[in-house]
CSV table of N, CA and C in Angstrom, one decimal:
chain,number,residue,atom,x,y,z
G,1,MET,N,11.9,3.9,47.6
G,1,MET,CA,12.9,3.2,46.9
G,1,MET,C,12.4,2.8,45.5
G,2,TYR,N,13.3,2.8,44.5
G,2,TYR,CA,12.9,2.5,43.2
G,2,TYR,C,13.0,1.0,43.0
G,3,ARG,N,11.9,0.3,42.6
G,3,ARG,CA,12.0,-1.1,42.3
G,3,ARG,C,12.1,-1.4,40.8
G,4,ILE,N,13.0,-2.2,40.5
G,4,ILE,CA,13.3,-2.5,39.1
G,4,ILE,C,12.1,-3.3,38.5
G,5,TYR,N,11.6,-4.3,39.3
G,5,TYR,CA,10.5,-5.1,38.7
G,5,TYR,C,9.1,-4.6,39.2
G,6,SER,N,8.9,-3.4,39.1
G,6,SER,CA,7.5,-2.9,39.4
G,6,SER,C,6.6,-3.2,38.2
G,7,PHE,N,5.3,-3.1,38.5
G,7,PHE,CA,4.3,-3.4,37.4
G,7,PHE,C,4.5,-2.4,36.2
G,8,LYS,N,4.8,-1.2,36.5
G,8,LYS,CA,5.0,-0.2,35.5
G,8,LYS,C,6.2,-0.5,34.6
G,9,ASN,N,7.3,-1.0,35.2
G,9,ASN,CA,8.4,-1.4,34.4
G,9,ASN,C,8.2,-2.6,33.6
G,10,LEU,N,7.4,-3.6,34.2
G,10,LEU,CA,7.1,-4.8,33.4
G,10,LEU,C,6.2,-4.5,32.2
G,11,LYS,N,5.3,-3.6,32.4
G,11,LYS,CA,4.4,-3.1,31.3
G,11,LYS,C,5.3,-2.5,30.2
G,12,PHE,N,6.3,-1.7,30.6
G,12,PHE,CA,7.2,-1.0,29.6
G,12,PHE,C,8.0,-2.1,28.9
G,13,ILE,N,8.5,-3.0,29.6
G,13,ILE,CA,9.3,-4.1,29.0
G,13,ILE,C,8.5,-4.9,28.0
G,14,PHE,N,7.2,-5.3,28.5
G,14,PHE,CA,6.3,-6.0,27.6
G,14,PHE,C,6.0,-5.3,26.3
G,15,HIS,N,5.8,-4.0,26.5
G,15,HIS,CA,5.5,-3.2,25.3
G,15,HIS,C,6.6,-3.1,24.3
G,16,ARG,N,7.8,-3.0,24.8
G,16,ARG,CA,9.0,-3.0,23.9
G,16,ARG,C,9.3,-4.3,23.2
G,17,VAL,N,9.2,-5.4,24.0
G,17,VAL,CA,9.5,-6.7,23.5
G,17,VAL,C,8.4,-7.1,22.5
G,18,SER,N,7.1,-6.9,22.9
G,18,SER,CA,6.1,-7.3,22.0
G,18,SER,C,6.1,-6.5,20.7
G,19,GLY,N,6.5,-5.2,20.8
G,19,GLY,CA,6.7,-4.4,19.6
G,19,GLY,C,7.8,-5.0,18.7
G,20,LEU,N,8.9,-5.4,19.2
G,20,LEU,CA,10.0,-6.0,18.4
G,20,LEU,C,9.5,-7.3,17.8
G,21,ILE,N,8.8,-8.1,18.6
G,21,ILE,CA,8.4,-9.4,18.0
G,21,ILE,C,7.4,-9.2,16.9
G,22,LEU,N,6.5,-8.3,17.1
G,22,LEU,CA,5.5,-8.0,16.1
G,22,LEU,C,6.1,-7.4,14.8
G,23,LEU,N,7.2,-6.6,15.0
G,23,LEU,CA,7.9,-6.1,13.8
G,23,LEU,C,8.6,-7.2,13.1
G,24,LEU,N,9.2,-8.1,13.8
G,24,LEU,CA,9.9,-9.3,13.1
G,24,LEU,C,8.9,-10.1,12.4
G,25,TYR,N,7.7,-10.3,13.1
G,25,TYR,CA,6.6,-11.1,12.4
G,25,TYR,C,6.2,-10.4,11.2
G,26,PHE,N,6.0,-9.1,11.2
G,26,PHE,CA,5.5,-8.4,10.0
G,26,PHE,C,6.5,-8.5,8.9
G,27,ILE,N,7.8,-8.4,9.1
G,27,ILE,CA,8.8,-8.6,8.1
G,27,ILE,C,8.8,-10.0,7.5
G,28,PHE,N,8.7,-11.0,8.4
G,28,PHE,CA,8.6,-12.4,8.0
G,28,PHE,C,7.4,-12.6,7.2
G,29,HIS,N,6.3,-12.0,7.6
G,29,HIS,CA,5.0,-12.2,6.9
G,29,HIS,C,5.1,-11.6,5.5
G,30,ILE,N,5.6,-10.5,5.3
G,30,ILE,CA,5.8,-9.8,4.0
G,30,ILE,C,6.7,-10.7,3.1
G,31,LEU,N,7.8,-11.2,3.7
G,31,LEU,CA,8.7,-12.0,2.9
G,31,LEU,C,8.1,-13.3,2.5
G,32,SER,N,7.3,-13.9,3.4
G,32,SER,CA,6.7,-15.2,3.0
G,32,SER,C,5.6,-15.0,2.0
G,33,ILE,N,4.8,-13.9,2.0
G,33,ILE,CA,3.8,-13.6,1.0
G,33,ILE,C,4.4,-13.3,-0.3
G,34,SER,N,5.5,-12.6,-0.3
G,34,SER,CA,6.2,-12.2,-1.5
G,34,SER,C,6.9,-13.3,-2.3
G,35,THR,N,6.9,-14.5,-1.7
G,35,THR,CA,7.5,-15.7,-2.5
G,35,THR,C,6.7,-15.9,-3.7
G,36,ALA,N,5.4,-15.6,-3.8
G,36,ALA,CA,4.7,-15.8,-5.0
G,36,ALA,C,5.2,-14.9,-6.1
G,37,LEU,N,5.5,-13.7,-5.8
G,37,LEU,CA,6.0,-12.8,-6.8
G,37,LEU,C,7.5,-13.1,-7.2
G,38,LEU,N,8.3,-13.5,-6.2
G,38,LEU,CA,9.7,-13.7,-6.5
G,38,LEU,C,10.0,-15.0,-7.1
G,39,PHE,N,9.3,-16.1,-6.6
G,39,PHE,CA,9.8,-17.5,-7.0
G,39,PHE,C,8.7,-18.3,-7.7
G,40,GLY,N,7.5,-17.8,-7.8
G,40,GLY,CA,6.5,-18.5,-8.5
G,40,GLY,C,5.5,-19.2,-7.6
G,41,LYS,N,4.4,-19.8,-8.3
G,41,LYS,CA,3.3,-20.4,-7.5
G,41,LYS,C,3.7,-21.6,-6.8
G,42,GLU,N,4.6,-22.4,-7.3
G,42,GLU,CA,5.0,-23.7,-6.7
G,42,GLU,C,5.7,-23.4,-5.3
G,43,THR,N,6.6,-22.5,-5.3
G,43,THR,CA,7.3,-22.1,-4.1
G,43,THR,C,6.3,-21.5,-3.1
G,44,PHE,N,5.4,-20.7,-3.6
G,44,PHE,CA,4.5,-20.1,-2.7
G,44,PHE,C,3.6,-21.2,-2.0
G,45,ASP,N,3.1,-22.1,-2.8
G,45,ASP,CA,2.3,-23.2,-2.3
G,45,ASP,C,3.1,-24.0,-1.3
G,46,SER,N,4.3,-24.3,-1.5
G,46,SER,CA,5.1,-25.1,-0.6
G,46,SER,C,5.3,-24.3,0.7
G,47,VAL,N,5.5,-23.0,0.7
G,47,VAL,CA,5.7,-22.2,1.9
G,47,VAL,C,4.3,-22.2,2.6
G,48,MET,N,3.2,-22.0,1.9
G,48,MET,CA,1.9,-22.0,2.6
G,48,MET,C,1.6,-23.3,3.2
G,49,ASN,N,2.0,-24.4,2.6
G,49,ASN,CA,1.8,-25.8,3.2
G,49,ASN,C,2.7,-25.9,4.5
G,50,LEU,N,3.8,-25.3,4.5
G,50,LEU,CA,4.7,-25.4,5.7
G,50,LEU,C,4.0,-24.7,6.9
G,51,PHE,N,3.2,-23.6,6.6
G,51,PHE,CA,2.5,-22.9,7.7
G,51,PHE,C,1.3,-23.6,8.2
G,52,ASP,N,1.0,-24.7,7.6
G,52,ASP,CA,-0.2,-25.5,8.0
G,52,ASP,C,0.1,-26.6,9.0
G,53,LYS,N,1.2,-26.3,9.8
G,53,LYS,CA,1.6,-27.2,10.9
G,53,LYS,C,1.2,-26.7,12.2
G,54,PRO,N,1.0,-27.6,13.2
G,54,PRO,CA,0.6,-27.2,14.5
G,54,PRO,C,1.4,-26.2,15.2
G,55,PHE,N,2.7,-26.2,14.9
G,55,PHE,CA,3.6,-25.1,15.5
G,55,PHE,C,3.1,-23.7,15.1
G,56,PHE,N,2.7,-23.6,13.9
G,56,PHE,CA,2.3,-22.2,13.4
G,56,PHE,C,1.0,-21.8,13.9
G,57,TYR,N,0.1,-22.8,14.3
G,57,TYR,CA,-1.1,-22.4,15.0
G,57,TYR,C,-0.7,-21.7,16.4
G,58,PHE,N,0.2,-22.3,17.1
G,58,PHE,CA,0.7,-21.7,18.3
G,58,PHE,C,1.3,-20.3,18.0
G,59,VAL,N,2.1,-20.2,17.0
G,59,VAL,CA,2.6,-18.9,16.6
G,59,VAL,C,1.5,-17.9,16.3
G,60,GLU,N,0.5,-18.3,15.6
G,60,GLU,CA,-0.6,-17.4,15.3
G,60,GLU,C,-1.3,-16.9,16.6
G,61,ILE,N,-1.6,-17.8,17.5
G,61,ILE,CA,-2.2,-17.5,18.8
G,61,ILE,C,-1.4,-16.5,19.6
G,62,THR,N,-0.1,-16.8,19.6
G,62,THR,CA,0.9,-15.9,20.3
G,62,THR,C,0.9,-14.5,19.7
G,63,ILE,N,0.9,-14.4,18.4
G,63,ILE,CA,0.9,-13.1,17.7
G,63,ILE,C,-0.4,-12.4,18.0
G,64,VAL,N,-1.5,-13.0,18.0
G,64,VAL,CA,-2.8,-12.3,18.4
G,64,VAL,C,-2.7,-11.8,19.8
G,65,ILE,N,-2.2,-12.7,20.7
G,65,ILE,CA,-2.1,-12.2,22.1
G,65,ILE,C,-1.2,-11.0,22.3
G,66,LEU,N,0.0,-11.1,21.6
G,66,LEU,CA,0.9,-10.0,21.6
G,66,LEU,C,0.3,-8.7,21.0
G,67,LEU,N,-0.4,-8.9,19.9
G,67,LEU,CA,-1.0,-7.7,19.2
G,67,LEU,C,-2.1,-7.1,20.1
G,68,VAL,N,-2.9,-7.8,20.8
G,68,VAL,CA,-4.0,-7.3,21.6
G,68,VAL,C,-3.3,-6.6,22.9
G,69,GLY,N,-2.4,-7.3,23.5
G,69,GLY,CA,-1.7,-6.7,24.6
G,69,GLY,C,-0.9,-5.5,24.3
G,70,HIS,N,-0.2,-5.5,23.2
G,70,HIS,CA,0.6,-4.3,22.7
G,70,HIS,C,-0.4,-3.1,22.5
G,71,GLY,N,-1.5,-3.4,21.8
G,71,GLY,CA,-2.5,-2.4,21.5
G,71,GLY,C,-3.1,-1.8,22.7
G,72,LEU,N,-3.5,-2.6,23.6
G,72,LEU,CA,-4.2,-2.1,24.9
G,72,LEU,C,-3.2,-1.4,25.7
G,73,ASN,N,-1.9,-1.8,25.8
G,73,ASN,CA,-0.9,-1.1,26.6
G,73,ASN,C,-0.6,0.2,25.9
G,74,GLY,N,-0.6,0.3,24.6
G,74,GLY,CA,-0.4,1.5,23.9
G,74,GLY,C,-1.6,2.5,24.2
G,75,LEU,N,-2.8,2.0,24.1
G,75,LEU,CA,-3.9,2.9,24.4
G,75,LEU,C,-3.9,3.4,25.9
G,76,TYR,N,-3.5,2.5,26.8
G,76,TYR,CA,-3.3,2.9,28.2
G,76,TYR,C,-2.3,4.0,28.3
G,77,SER,N,-1.1,3.8,27.6
G,77,SER,CA,-0.1,4.8,27.7
G,77,SER,C,-0.5,6.2,27.1
G,78,ILE,N,-1.3,6.2,26.1
G,78,ILE,CA,-1.8,7.4,25.5
G,78,ILE,C,-2.8,8.1,26.5
G,79,ALA,N,-3.6,7.3,27.2
G,79,ALA,CA,-4.6,7.8,28.1
G,79,ALA,C,-3.9,8.4,29.3
G,80,VAL,N,-2.8,7.8,29.8
G,80,VAL,CA,-2.0,8.4,30.9
G,80,VAL,C,-1.3,9.6,30.5
G,81,GLU,N,-0.7,9.6,29.3
G,81,GLU,CA,0.0,10.8,28.8
G,81,GLU,C,-0.9,12.0,28.6
G,82,ARG,N,-2.1,11.8,28.2
G,82,ARG,CA,-3.1,12.9,28.0
G,82,ARG,C,-3.8,13.2,29.3
G,83,ASN,N,-3.5,12.6,30.4
G,83,ASN,CA,-4.1,12.8,31.7
G,83,ASN,C,-5.6,12.5,31.7
G,84,TRP,N,-6.0,11.5,30.8
G,84,TRP,CA,-7.4,11.1,30.9
G,84,TRP,C,-7.6,10.2,32.0
G,85,ILE,N,-6.6,9.5,32.4
G,85,ILE,CA,-6.7,8.6,33.6
G,85,ILE,C,-5.3,8.8,34.4
G,86,ARG,N,-5.3,8.4,35.6
G,86,ARG,CA,-4.1,8.5,36.4
G,86,ARG,C,-3.3,7.2,36.2
G,87,GLY,N,-2.0,7.3,36.0
G,87,GLY,CA,-1.2,6.1,35.8
G,87,GLY,C,-0.6,5.5,37.1
């Protein structure tokens, strides 16, 4: 019988969701860095000061965890696809 919440499906869902979150973070990161070019040094400094809050430390740790998990899951998927290991 096919289980919806099997470990394989949870890994697939994690990979998709973490990829979307990392994509959104990447876009947000590019936009926040580009404030220096678009609006000047004062706006850039105020945006960077905003990121020096405890909430953004939590966001940074979460992004690192998602990045490592997404990368390792991607490498595992490649290894299974190439029959280097059994999935």
